[in-house]
Amino acid sequence: MKIIRAKDYNDMSRKAANIISAQIIMKPHCVLGLATGGTPVGTYKQLVEWYNKGDLDLSEVTTVNLDEYRGLPRDHEQSYWHFMHVHFFDLVNIDPSRIHLPEGTDPDAAAACARYDQIIHDLGGIDLQLLGIGIDGHIGFNEPGAAFELGTHCVDLTESTIEANKRFFASREEVPRQAYTMGIKTIMQARKVLLAVSGGSKAEIVKQAFFGPVTPEVPASILQMHPDVTLVGDEEALHLI
Ligand code: PGA
């Protein structure tokens, strides 16, 4: 595992964007696994800046996002489809037909998830997967206790995740209770993993995930077994390691 220490959120975002940009330059037709949440917003902003300067071309890139709330239509303000378009896709020259997220409105969870795994398989797998980490150690929506061997599947959100995500909704009641997420197996099959983390509230879980035992109770801890992981974090997030 490589650890890249950044000064602050902006520096972390620039360093994470640098790695993604290098991936795109080295393999213009790469498959990027992308993530939502507060952490990657600055990374996307930096990539958009480089695109606007003419330094980055995403015309051949394909994307697969980690997860999507179950039941939210794509045009819902809090859907991850919407998030990704507002923060990234609408601002760069990515081909809309190469954008993939799990289909949250498909009520047939098994079919929606199997289709998503098939898409990833048909693309030849993920070249670089960007991840955030939850304060409980989740990656994607793989919550503590998640089986390591699952592909894309439907999950019940934990109380801690509902609590963390309610800031984006008008009320706690509106936070969806389920999501479709890539499983740990899907994430582990990515050729490279880039985990971005910022802020003191993540310091303890970063220590547990990367220097504690590998256990389903800390889903991110499985990344210790991945052959090509880069952890990029700011000082506050990395101060315990
Ligand atoms: P955050 O979420 O970036 O909003 O902290 C990370 C996550 O839950 O994976």
mmCIF file with all atom_site columns, N, CA and C and ligand atoms in Angstrom, residues 9 35-41 66-67 80 83 131-141 161 164-165 167-168 196-198 201-202, ligand 1:
data_model
loop_
_atom_site.group_PDB
_atom_site.id
_atom_site.type_symbol
_atom_site.label_atom_id
_atom_site.label_alt_id
_atom_site.label_comp_id
_atom_site.label_asym_id
_atom_site.label_entity_id
_atom_site.label_seq_id
_atom_site.pdbx_PDB_ins_code
_atom_site.Cartn_x
_atom_site.Cartn_y
_atom_site.Cartn_z
_atom_site.occupancy
_atom_site.B_iso_or_equiv
_atom_site.pdbx_formal_charge
_atom_site.auth_seq_id
_atom_site.auth_comp_id
_atom_site.auth_asym_id
_atom_site.auth_atom_id
_atom_site.pdbx_PDB_model_num
ATOM   1   N N  . TYR A 1 9   ? -7.544  19.489 2.758  1.00 0.00 ? 9   TYR A N  1
ATOM   2   C CA . TYR A 1 9   ? -8.514  18.924 1.811  1.00 0.00 ? 9   TYR A CA 1
ATOM   3   C C  . TYR A 1 9   ? -8.161  19.259 0.355  1.00 0.00 ? 9   TYR A C  1
ATOM   4   N N  . ALA A 1 35  ? -16.931 7.387  -7.108 1.00 0.00 ? 35  ALA A N  1
ATOM   5   C CA . ALA A 1 35  ? -17.602 7.397  -5.810 1.00 0.00 ? 35  ALA A CA 1
ATOM   6   C C  . ALA A 1 35  ? -18.291 8.745  -5.590 1.00 0.00 ? 35  ALA A C  1
ATOM   7   N N  . THR A 1 36  ? -19.298 8.725  -4.738 1.00 0.00 ? 36  THR A N  1
ATOM   8   C CA . THR A 1 36  ? -19.974 9.972  -4.355 1.00 0.00 ? 36  THR A CA 1
ATOM   9   C C  . THR A 1 36  ? -19.570 10.308 -2.915 1.00 0.00 ? 36  THR A C  1
ATOM   10  N N  . GLY A 1 37  ? -20.227 11.302 -2.330 1.00 0.00 ? 37  GLY A N  1
ATOM   11  C CA . GLY A 1 37  ? -19.908 11.701 -0.952 1.00 0.00 ? 37  GLY A CA 1
ATOM   12  C C  . GLY A 1 37  ? -19.193 13.033 -0.950 1.00 0.00 ? 37  GLY A C  1
ATOM   13  N N  . GLY A 1 38  ? -18.927 13.541 0.247  1.00 0.00 ? 38  GLY A N  1
ATOM   14  C CA . GLY A 1 38  ? -18.271 14.837 0.365  1.00 0.00 ? 38  GLY A CA 1
ATOM   15  C C  . GLY A 1 38  ? -16.806 14.783 -0.050 1.00 0.00 ? 38  GLY A C  1
ATOM   16  N N  . THR A 1 39  ? -16.157 13.665 0.217  1.00 0.00 ? 39  THR A N  1
ATOM   17  C CA . THR A 1 39  ? -14.711 13.573 -0.003 1.00 0.00 ? 39  THR A CA 1
ATOM   18  C C  . THR A 1 39  ? -14.288 13.817 -1.460 1.00 0.00 ? 39  THR A C  1
ATOM   19  N N  . PRO A 1 40  ? -14.923 13.166 -2.453 1.00 0.00 ? 40  PRO A N  1
ATOM   20  C CA . PRO A 1 40  ? -14.399 13.315 -3.823 1.00 0.00 ? 40  PRO A CA 1
ATOM   21  C C  . PRO A 1 40  ? -14.814 14.595 -4.554 1.00 0.00 ? 40  PRO A C  1
ATOM   22  N N  . VAL A 1 41  ? -15.636 15.438 -3.924 1.00 0.00 ? 41  VAL A N  1
ATOM   23  C CA . VAL A 1 41  ? -16.110 16.646 -4.626 1.00 0.00 ? 41  VAL A CA 1
ATOM   24  C C  . VAL A 1 41  ? -14.936 17.502 -5.111 1.00 0.00 ? 41  VAL A C  1
ATOM   25  N N  . LEU A 1 66  ? -19.900 3.277  -7.775 1.00 0.00 ? 66  LEU A N  1
ATOM   26  C CA . LEU A 1 66  ? -19.980 2.275  -6.715 1.00 0.00 ? 66  LEU A CA 1
ATOM   27  C C  . LEU A 1 66  ? -21.390 1.862  -6.345 1.00 0.00 ? 66  LEU A C  1
ATOM   28  N N  . ASP A 1 67  ? -22.292 2.852  -6.292 1.00 0.00 ? 67  ASP A N  1
ATOM   29  C CA . ASP A 1 67  ? -23.574 2.540  -5.654 1.00 0.00 ? 67  ASP A CA 1
ATOM   30  C C  . ASP A 1 67  ? -24.661 3.536  -6.054 1.00 0.00 ? 67  ASP A C  1
ATOM   31  N N  . TYR A 1 80  ? -27.479 9.415  -6.737 1.00 0.00 ? 80  TYR A N  1
ATOM   32  C CA . TYR A 1 80  ? -26.049 9.495  -7.052 1.00 0.00 ? 80  TYR A CA 1
ATOM   33  C C  . TYR A 1 80  ? -25.844 9.790  -8.539 1.00 0.00 ? 80  TYR A C  1
ATOM   34  N N  . PHE A 1 83  ? -25.925 13.513 -8.504 1.00 0.00 ? 83  PHE A N  1
ATOM   35  C CA . PHE A 1 83  ? -24.681 13.996 -7.898 1.00 0.00 ? 83  PHE A CA 1
ATOM   36  C C  . PHE A 1 83  ? -23.531 13.954 -8.906 1.00 0.00 ? 83  PHE A C  1
ATOM   37  N N  . LEU A 1 131 ? -12.389 5.398  -3.952 1.00 0.00 ? 131 LEU A N  1
ATOM   38  C CA . LEU A 1 131 ? -13.230 5.093  -2.794 1.00 0.00 ? 131 LEU A CA 1
ATOM   39  C C  . LEU A 1 131 ? -13.133 6.194  -1.754 1.00 0.00 ? 131 LEU A C  1
ATOM   40  N N  . GLY A 1 132 ? -14.232 6.397  -1.015 1.00 0.00 ? 132 GLY A N  1
ATOM   41  C CA . GLY A 1 132 ? -14.176 7.100  0.251  1.00 0.00 ? 132 GLY A CA 1
ATOM   42  C C  . GLY A 1 132 ? -14.289 6.040  1.341  1.00 0.00 ? 132 GLY A C  1
ATOM   43  N N  . ILE A 1 133 ? -14.280 6.472  2.577  1.00 0.00 ? 133 ILE A N  1
ATOM   44  C CA . ILE A 1 133 ? -14.479 5.518  3.678  1.00 0.00 ? 133 ILE A CA 1
ATOM   45  C C  . ILE A 1 133 ? -15.450 6.144  4.680  1.00 0.00 ? 133 ILE A C  1
ATOM   46  N N  . GLY A 1 134 ? -16.387 5.339  5.151  1.00 0.00 ? 134 GLY A N  1
ATOM   47  C CA . GLY A 1 134 ? -17.322 5.830  6.168  1.00 0.00 ? 134 GLY A CA 1
ATOM   48  C C  . GLY A 1 134 ? -16.696 5.765  7.547  1.00 0.00 ? 134 GLY A C  1
ATOM   49  N N  . ILE A 1 135 ? -17.237 6.494  8.500  1.00 0.00 ? 135 ILE A N  1
ATOM   50  C CA . ILE A 1 135 ? -16.629 6.467  9.843  1.00 0.00 ? 135 ILE A CA 1
ATOM   51  C C  . ILE A 1 135 ? -16.779 5.088  10.495 1.00 0.00 ? 135 ILE A C  1
ATOM   52  N N  . ASP A 1 136 ? -17.665 4.251  9.967  1.00 0.00 ? 136 ASP A N  1
ATOM   53  C CA . ASP A 1 136 ? -17.774 2.875  10.470 1.00 0.00 ? 136 ASP A CA 1
ATOM   54  C C  . ASP A 1 136 ? -16.947 1.899  9.620  1.00 0.00 ? 136 ASP A C  1
ATOM   55  N N  . GLY A 1 137 ? -16.180 2.437  8.673  1.00 0.00 ? 137 GLY A N  1
ATOM   56  C CA . GLY A 1 137 ? -15.303 1.583  7.865  1.00 0.00 ? 137 GLY A CA 1
ATOM   57  C C  . GLY A 1 137 ? -15.942 1.082  6.588  1.00 0.00 ? 137 GLY A C  1
ATOM   58  N N  . HIS A 1 138 ? -17.151 1.573  6.269  1.00 0.00 ? 138 HIS A N  1
ATOM   59  C CA . HIS A 1 138 ? -17.774 1.061  5.037  1.00 0.00 ? 138 HIS A CA 1
ATOM   60  C C  . HIS A 1 138 ? -17.070 1.605  3.791  1.00 0.00 ? 138 HIS A C  1
ATOM   61  N N  . ILE A 1 139 ? -17.132 0.811  2.732  1.00 0.00 ? 139 ILE A N  1
ATOM   62  C CA . ILE A 1 139 ? -16.705 1.265  1.402  1.00 0.00 ? 139 ILE A CA 1
ATOM   63  C C  . ILE A 1 139 ? -17.867 0.957  0.457  1.00 0.00 ? 139 ILE A C  1
ATOM   64  N N  . GLY A 1 140 ? -18.187 1.894  -0.423 1.00 0.00 ? 140 GLY A N  1
ATOM   65  C CA . GLY A 1 140 ? -19.468 1.804  -1.110 1.00 0.00 ? 140 GLY A CA 1
ATOM   66  C C  . GLY A 1 140 ? -20.516 1.783  -0.008 1.00 0.00 ? 140 GLY A C  1
ATOM   67  N N  . PHE A 1 141 ? -21.520 0.943  -0.158 1.00 0.00 ? 141 PHE A N  1
ATOM   68  C CA . PHE A 1 141 ? -22.489 0.764  0.935  1.00 0.00 ? 141 PHE A CA 1
ATOM   69  C C  . PHE A 1 141 ? -22.271 -0.583 1.621  1.00 0.00 ? 141 PHE A C  1
ATOM   70  N N  . THR A 1 161 ? -25.117 5.231  8.871  1.00 0.00 ? 161 THR A N  1
ATOM   71  C CA . THR A 1 161 ? -25.048 5.784  7.514  1.00 0.00 ? 161 THR A CA 1
ATOM   72  C C  . THR A 1 161 ? -26.259 6.671  7.228  1.00 0.00 ? 161 THR A C  1
ATOM   73  N N  . ALA A 1 164 ? -25.491 9.834  8.923  1.00 0.00 ? 164 ALA A N  1
ATOM   74  C CA . ALA A 1 164 ? -24.455 10.620 8.228  1.00 0.00 ? 164 ALA A CA 1
ATOM   75  C C  . ALA A 1 164 ? -25.000 11.250 6.946  1.00 0.00 ? 164 ALA A C  1
ATOM   76  N N  . ASN A 1 165 ? -25.928 10.571 6.279  1.00 0.00 ? 165 ASN A N  1
ATOM   77  C CA . ASN A 1 165 ? -26.402 11.052 4.981  1.00 0.00 ? 165 ASN A CA 1
ATOM   78  C C  . ASN A 1 165 ? -27.626 11.953 5.070  1.00 0.00 ? 165 ASN A C  1
ATOM   79  N N  . ARG A 1 167 ? -27.941 14.785 6.198  1.00 0.00 ? 167 ARG A N  1
ATOM   80  C CA . ARG A 1 167 ? -27.649 16.187 5.943  1.00 0.00 ? 167 ARG A CA 1
ATOM   81  C C  . ARG A 1 167 ? -27.982 16.593 4.505  1.00 0.00 ? 167 ARG A C  1
ATOM   82  N N  . PHE A 1 168 ? -28.067 15.613 3.634  1.00 0.00 ? 168 PHE A N  1
ATOM   83  C CA . PHE A 1 168 ? -28.357 15.915 2.228  1.00 0.00 ? 168 PHE A CA 1
ATOM   84  C C  . PHE A 1 168 ? -29.858 15.916 1.918  1.00 0.00 ? 168 PHE A C  1
ATOM   85  N N  . ALA A 1 196 ? -9.546  7.945  -0.850 1.00 0.00 ? 196 ALA A N  1
ATOM   86  C CA . ALA A 1 196 ? -9.316  9.335  -0.451 1.00 0.00 ? 196 ALA A CA 1
ATOM   87  C C  . ALA A 1 196 ? -10.022 9.591  0.876  1.00 0.00 ? 196 ALA A C  1
ATOM   88  N N  . VAL A 1 197 ? -9.324  10.302 1.752  1.00 0.00 ? 197 VAL A N  1
ATOM   89  C CA . VAL A 1 197 ? -9.905  10.540 3.078  1.00 0.00 ? 197 VAL A CA 1
ATOM   90  C C  . VAL A 1 197 ? -9.462  11.896 3.614  1.00 0.00 ? 197 VAL A C  1
ATOM   91  N N  . SER A 1 198 ? -10.382 12.531 4.306  1.00 0.00 ? 198 SER A N  1
ATOM   92  C CA . SER A 1 198 ? -10.098 13.872 4.822  1.00 0.00 ? 198 SER A CA 1
ATOM   93  C C  . SER A 1 198 ? -10.771 14.065 6.181  1.00 0.00 ? 198 SER A C  1
ATOM   94  N N  . SER A 1 201 ? -12.306 13.209 11.875 1.00 0.00 ? 201 SER A N  1
ATOM   95  C CA . SER A 1 201 ? -13.326 12.222 12.263 1.00 0.00 ? 201 SER A CA 1
ATOM   96  C C  . SER A 1 201 ? -13.051 10.854 11.626 1.00 0.00 ? 201 SER A C  1
ATOM   97  N N  . LYS A 1 202 ? -12.188 10.816 10.610 1.00 0.00 ? 202 LYS A N  1
ATOM   98  C CA . LYS A 1 202 ? -11.880 9.538  9.943  1.00 0.00 ? 202 LYS A CA 1
ATOM   99  C C  . LYS A 1 202 ? -10.565 8.932  10.445 1.00 0.00 ? 202 LYS A C  1
HETATM 100 P P1 . PGA B 2 .   ? -17.959 11.187 2.778  1.00 0.00 ? 1   PGA B P1 1
HETATM 101 O O1 . PGA B 2 .   ? -18.492 9.695  2.686  1.00 0.00 ? 1   PGA B O1 1
HETATM 102 O O2 . PGA B 2 .   ? -16.999 11.350 1.674  1.00 0.00 ? 1   PGA B O2 1
HETATM 103 O O3 . PGA B 2 .   ? -19.195 12.031 2.595  1.00 0.00 ? 1   PGA B O3 1
HETATM 104 O O4 . PGA B 2 .   ? -17.335 11.333 4.132  1.00 0.00 ? 1   PGA B O4 1
HETATM 105 C C1 . PGA B 2 .   ? -17.577 8.673  2.534  1.00 0.00 ? 1   PGA B C1 1
HETATM 106 C C2 . PGA B 2 .   ? -18.318 7.367  2.513  1.00 0.00 ? 1   PGA B C2 1
HETATM 107 O O5 . PGA B 2 .   ? -19.327 7.236  3.217  1.00 0.00 ? 1   PGA B O5 1
HETATM 108 O O6 . PGA B 2 .   ? -17.883 6.465  1.781  1.00 0.00 ? 1   PGA B O6 1
#
